[in-house]
Every structure is written in C-alpha cells, then in structure tokens.
Amino acid sequence: MTANELFEKGVAFLREDNPLAALTCFEKAYSLKKTPELQSYLGFCIAAERGKITEALGLCNDALAHEPDNPVHYLNLGRVYLKANKKTDAIETLRKGLSFGENEEIHRVLDSLGPRKKPVFTFLRRRNFMNRYIGMLLHRLKLR
C-alpha cells in the first residue's frame, strides 16, 4: 500500500472510532512519507492510544508550523489538549481553527463540550482565581 492509501484508511478508522487501527496505518504511512497532515493525525492517535501527550503536542505543533492555515491541524491539536485535560486550550485552538475555514468535525467537538457558564463574578475576568475556585466549589456542591 502507498502512503496515501494508508492515510485514507487511517482516517476511515478514526471516523469509525477505532484509533488503535488508525494509529498503525498512520505509523506505516509516516515511515513512507512525512506530510504535515499525516503528522497531525499521528499526533492525535499517539495521545489517544498511548497517552504520550508531549510527543503528540510536538507532532501537532510541528504540523501546524508547516501549514498554519489548515483547520484539520487545529482539530487534532484541540483533541490532544482535551486528552491532556486542558479544556480551555482546546476550545481556543478549535475556535482558531474555525477562523481558517469551516470544519464539521470542529463544530461537533465544540458542541460536545457544551456552552460555557457565565463567571460567578461578572466584574472579574474569567481566569481570575476567585471566579475559578468559587466556580469549582459551587460545581462540586451541585449549586451551579
């Protein structure tokens, strides 16, 4: 099989929610031909299956450096951030990806995350420690 055939097969496996099979396809294709899109998908699969977040972030950021206007790279980087439990970074990355073109997958991931609630103290910034910790406390007490 050629690198392009392996890549297409890997993307099909991801659509079927089978990242392990996709990982093997992407690894074989990456050994044959190194493209930014392949690197991006490989990074996401490494994070999803092996849990190697730093390696995945490196691959996705490298792909993004080569093609900064491709929304697929932002999608995969956002997914890696979600695997790393960095929801804020993931949302920022996914929204930035939408600025480079419409992508149904990005919309699907953003919809699955749900809308953000208003800050507890609207006169403070969202990232202010008071908003963050009191918001978490209210969430744990199931008051919010």
PDB file of C-alpha atoms in Angstrom:
ATOM      1  CA  MET A   1       0.000   0.000   0.000  1.00  0.00           C
ATOM      2  CA  THR A   2       1.089   3.539  -0.655  1.00  0.00           C
ATOM      3  CA  ALA A   3       1.303   6.238   1.988  1.00  0.00           C
ATOM      4  CA  ASN A   4      -1.825   7.953   0.645  1.00  0.00           C
ATOM      5  CA  GLU A   5      -3.850   4.729   0.773  1.00  0.00           C
ATOM      6  CA  LEU A   6      -2.704   4.076   4.341  1.00  0.00           C
ATOM      7  CA  PHE A   7      -3.584   7.644   5.275  1.00  0.00           C
ATOM      8  CA  GLU A   8      -7.102   7.342   3.842  1.00  0.00           C
ATOM      9  CA  LYS A   9      -7.567   4.010   5.603  1.00  0.00           C
ATOM     10  CA  GLY A  10      -6.440   5.566   8.901  1.00  0.00           C
ATOM     11  CA  VAL A  11      -8.879   8.469   8.541  1.00  0.00           C
ATOM     12  CA  ALA A  12     -11.658   5.950   7.841  1.00  0.00           C
ATOM     13  CA  PHE A  13     -10.732   4.065  11.024  1.00  0.00           C
ATOM     14  CA  LEU A  14     -10.913   7.329  13.002  1.00  0.00           C
ATOM     15  CA  ARG A  15     -14.385   8.016  11.629  1.00  0.00           C
ATOM     16  CA  GLU A  16     -15.375   4.541  12.860  1.00  0.00           C
ATOM     17  CA  ASP A  17     -13.949   5.445  16.292  1.00  0.00           C
ATOM     18  CA  ASN A  18     -11.078   2.970  16.085  1.00  0.00           C
ATOM     19  CA  PRO A  19      -7.932   4.993  16.922  1.00  0.00           C
ATOM     20  CA  LEU A  20      -5.758   1.923  17.511  1.00  0.00           C
ATOM     21  CA  ALA A  21      -6.178   0.669  13.946  1.00  0.00           C
ATOM     22  CA  ALA A  22      -5.768   4.236  12.694  1.00  0.00           C
ATOM     23  CA  LEU A  23      -2.518   4.564  14.648  1.00  0.00           C
ATOM     24  CA  THR A  24      -0.972   1.562  12.902  1.00  0.00           C
ATOM     25  CA  CYS A  25      -1.985   2.931   9.485  1.00  0.00           C
ATOM     26  CA  PHE A  26      -0.610   6.377  10.257  1.00  0.00           C
ATOM     27  CA  GLU A  27       2.676   4.979  11.603  1.00  0.00           C
ATOM     28  CA  LYS A  28       3.218   2.898   8.456  1.00  0.00           C
ATOM     29  CA  ALA A  29       2.305   5.822   6.218  1.00  0.00           C
ATOM     30  CA  TYR A  30       4.554   8.194   8.187  1.00  0.00           C
ATOM     31  CA  SER A  31       7.510   5.860   7.709  1.00  0.00           C
ATOM     32  CA  LEU A  32       6.902   6.023   3.942  1.00  0.00           C
ATOM     33  CA  LYS A  33       6.090   9.713   3.543  1.00  0.00           C
ATOM     34  CA  LYS A  34       6.227  12.555   6.047  1.00  0.00           C
ATOM     35  CA  THR A  35       3.482  15.122   5.448  1.00  0.00           C
ATOM     36  CA  PRO A  36       2.109  17.698   7.914  1.00  0.00           C
ATOM     37  CA  GLU A  37      -1.428  16.295   7.726  1.00  0.00           C
ATOM     38  CA  LEU A  38      -0.194  12.786   8.434  1.00  0.00           C
ATOM     39  CA  GLN A  39       1.933  14.119  11.275  1.00  0.00           C
ATOM     40  CA  SER A  40      -1.084  15.844  12.798  1.00  0.00           C
ATOM     41  CA  TYR A  41      -3.276  12.734  12.723  1.00  0.00           C
ATOM     42  CA  LEU A  42      -0.415  10.607  14.042  1.00  0.00           C
ATOM     43  CA  GLY A  43      -0.022  13.014  16.968  1.00  0.00           C
ATOM     44  CA  PHE A  44      -3.696  12.720  17.886  1.00  0.00           C
ATOM     45  CA  CYS A  45      -3.621   8.903  17.713  1.00  0.00           C
ATOM     46  CA  ILE A  46      -0.490   8.739  19.865  1.00  0.00           C
ATOM     47  CA  ALA A  47      -2.232  10.845  22.508  1.00  0.00           C
ATOM     48  CA  ALA A  48      -5.446   8.825  22.293  1.00  0.00           C
ATOM     49  CA  GLU A  49      -3.921   5.358  22.396  1.00  0.00           C
ATOM     50  CA  ARG A  50      -0.558   5.654  24.107  1.00  0.00           C
ATOM     51  CA  GLY A  51      -1.190   8.685  26.307  1.00  0.00           C
ATOM     52  CA  LYS A  52       2.076  10.339  25.248  1.00  0.00           C
ATOM     53  CA  ILE A  53       0.820  13.899  25.357  1.00  0.00           C
ATOM     54  CA  THR A  54       4.159  15.706  25.000  1.00  0.00           C
ATOM     55  CA  GLU A  55       5.108  13.685  21.924  1.00  0.00           C
ATOM     56  CA  ALA A  56       1.650  14.261  20.443  1.00  0.00           C
ATOM     57  CA  LEU A  57       1.809  18.002  21.112  1.00  0.00           C
ATOM     58  CA  GLY A  58       5.199  18.146  19.412  1.00  0.00           C
ATOM     59  CA  LEU A  59       3.905  16.392  16.298  1.00  0.00           C
ATOM     60  CA  CYS A  60       0.750  18.513  16.091  1.00  0.00           C
ATOM     61  CA  ASN A  61       2.567  21.802  16.682  1.00  0.00           C
ATOM     62  CA  ASP A  62       5.185  20.884  14.069  1.00  0.00           C
ATOM     63  CA  ALA A  63       2.440  20.151  11.543  1.00  0.00           C
ATOM     64  CA  LEU A  64       0.786  23.450  12.449  1.00  0.00           C
ATOM     65  CA  ALA A  65       4.068  25.296  11.897  1.00  0.00           C
ATOM     66  CA  HIS A  66       4.280  23.890   8.352  1.00  0.00           C
ATOM     67  CA  GLU A  67       0.627  24.540   7.447  1.00  0.00           C
ATOM     68  CA  PRO A  68      -0.795  27.211   9.783  1.00  0.00           C
ATOM     69  CA  ASP A  69      -3.967  27.704   7.725  1.00  0.00           C
ATOM     70  CA  ASN A  70      -5.195  24.081   7.759  1.00  0.00           C
ATOM     71  CA  PRO A  71      -8.155  23.649  10.158  1.00  0.00           C
ATOM     72  CA  VAL A  72      -7.518  19.890  10.462  1.00  0.00           C
ATOM     73  CA  HIS A  73      -4.300  20.586  12.368  1.00  0.00           C
ATOM     74  CA  TYR A  74      -6.210  22.730  14.847  1.00  0.00           C
ATOM     75  CA  LEU A  75      -8.791  19.954  15.208  1.00  0.00           C
ATOM     76  CA  ASN A  76      -6.158  17.356  16.061  1.00  0.00           C
ATOM     77  CA  LEU A  77      -4.270  19.711  18.378  1.00  0.00           C
ATOM     78  CA  GLY A  78      -7.530  20.552  20.150  1.00  0.00           C
ATOM     79  CA  ARG A  79      -8.267  16.858  20.608  1.00  0.00           C
ATOM     80  CA  VAL A  80      -4.818  16.339  22.108  1.00  0.00           C
ATOM     81  CA  TYR A  81      -5.460  19.195  24.543  1.00  0.00           C
ATOM     82  CA  LEU A  82      -8.710  17.507  25.538  1.00  0.00           C
ATOM     83  CA  LYS A  83      -6.827  14.263  26.219  1.00  0.00           C
ATOM     84  CA  ALA A  84      -4.456  16.301  28.406  1.00  0.00           C
ATOM     85  CA  ASN A  85      -7.431  17.768  30.326  1.00  0.00           C
ATOM     86  CA  LYS A  86      -6.683  21.287  29.060  1.00  0.00           C
ATOM     87  CA  LYS A  87     -10.199  22.265  28.074  1.00  0.00           C
ATOM     88  CA  THR A  88      -9.530  26.000  27.814  1.00  0.00           C
ATOM     89  CA  ASP A  89      -6.579  25.490  25.456  1.00  0.00           C
ATOM     90  CA  ALA A  90      -8.637  23.030  23.434  1.00  0.00           C
ATOM     91  CA  ILE A  91     -11.518  25.463  22.987  1.00  0.00           C
ATOM     92  CA  GLU A  92      -9.175  28.293  21.982  1.00  0.00           C
ATOM     93  CA  THR A  93      -7.400  26.045  19.474  1.00  0.00           C
ATOM     94  CA  LEU A  94     -10.616  24.714  17.965  1.00  0.00           C
ATOM     95  CA  ARG A  95     -12.078  28.204  17.602  1.00  0.00           C
ATOM     96  CA  LYS A  96      -8.888  29.417  15.951  1.00  0.00           C
ATOM     97  CA  GLY A  97      -9.180  26.503  13.521  1.00  0.00           C
ATOM     98  CA  LEU A  98     -12.666  27.664  12.558  1.00  0.00           C
ATOM     99  CA  SER A  99     -11.220  31.033  11.578  1.00  0.00           C
ATOM    100  CA  PHE A 100      -9.334  29.301   8.749  1.00  0.00           C
ATOM    101  CA  GLY A 101     -12.379  27.558   7.313  1.00  0.00           C
ATOM    102  CA  GLU A 102     -15.476  25.615   8.187  1.00  0.00           C
ATOM    103  CA  ASN A 103     -14.933  22.119   9.517  1.00  0.00           C
ATOM    104  CA  GLU A 104     -17.800  19.874  10.583  1.00  0.00           C
ATOM    105  CA  GLU A 105     -15.605  17.872  12.993  1.00  0.00           C
ATOM    106  CA  ILE A 106     -14.529  21.008  14.836  1.00  0.00           C
ATOM    107  CA  HIS A 107     -18.170  22.023  15.244  1.00  0.00           C
ATOM    108  CA  ARG A 108     -19.004  18.534  16.511  1.00  0.00           C
ATOM    109  CA  VAL A 109     -16.219  18.598  19.121  1.00  0.00           C
ATOM    110  CA  LEU A 110     -17.174  22.099  20.286  1.00  0.00           C
ATOM    111  CA  ASP A 111     -20.832  21.075  20.552  1.00  0.00           C
ATOM    112  CA  SER A 112     -19.891  18.051  22.642  1.00  0.00           C
ATOM    113  CA  LEU A 113     -18.061  20.322  25.096  1.00  0.00           C
ATOM    114  CA  GLY A 114     -21.208  22.368  25.647  1.00  0.00           C
ATOM    115  CA  PRO A 115     -21.620  26.069  26.282  1.00  0.00           C
ATOM    116  CA  ARG A 116     -19.610  27.789  28.989  1.00  0.00           C
ATOM    117  CA  LYS A 117     -21.361  29.118  32.031  1.00  0.00           C
ATOM    118  CA  LYS A 118     -21.097  32.765  32.999  1.00  0.00           C
ATOM    119  CA  PRO A 119     -18.393  33.609  35.535  1.00  0.00           C
ATOM    120  CA  VAL A 120     -19.517  33.753  39.156  1.00  0.00           C
ATOM    121  CA  PHE A 121     -18.304  37.333  39.455  1.00  0.00           C
ATOM    122  CA  THR A 122     -19.000  39.042  36.140  1.00  0.00           C
ATOM    123  CA  PHE A 123     -16.956  42.122  37.039  1.00  0.00           C
ATOM    124  CA  LEU A 124     -13.791  39.960  37.233  1.00  0.00           C
ATOM    125  CA  ARG A 125     -12.060  38.217  34.360  1.00  0.00           C
ATOM    126  CA  ARG A 126     -12.968  34.594  33.713  1.00  0.00           C
ATOM    127  CA  ARG A 127      -9.464  33.379  34.639  1.00  0.00           C
ATOM    128  CA  ASN A 128      -9.365  35.272  37.920  1.00  0.00           C
ATOM    129  CA  PHE A 129      -8.662  32.880  40.788  1.00  0.00           C
ATOM    130  CA  MET A 130     -11.845  33.937  42.626  1.00  0.00           C
ATOM    131  CA  ASN A 131     -14.008  33.057  39.636  1.00  0.00           C
ATOM    132  CA  ARG A 132     -12.219  29.786  39.065  1.00  0.00           C
ATOM    133  CA  TYR A 133     -12.155  28.405  42.590  1.00  0.00           C
ATOM    134  CA  ILE A 134     -15.574  29.574  43.701  1.00  0.00           C
ATOM    135  CA  GLY A 135     -16.986  28.257  40.426  1.00  0.00           C
ATOM    136  CA  MET A 136     -15.365  24.867  41.072  1.00  0.00           C
ATOM    137  CA  LEU A 137     -16.624  24.855  44.637  1.00  0.00           C
ATOM    138  CA  LEU A 138     -20.188  25.641  43.559  1.00  0.00           C
ATOM    139  CA  HIS A 139     -19.965  22.973  40.881  1.00  0.00           C
ATOM    140  CA  ARG A 140     -18.863  20.327  43.400  1.00  0.00           C
ATOM    141  CA  LEU A 141     -21.648  21.322  45.750  1.00  0.00           C
ATOM    142  CA  LYS A 142     -24.012  20.997  42.764  1.00  0.00           C
ATOM    143  CA  LEU A 143     -25.215  24.551  43.241  1.00  0.00           C
ATOM    144  CA  ARG A 144     -24.228  25.566  39.748  1.00  0.00           C
TER     145      ARG A 144
END
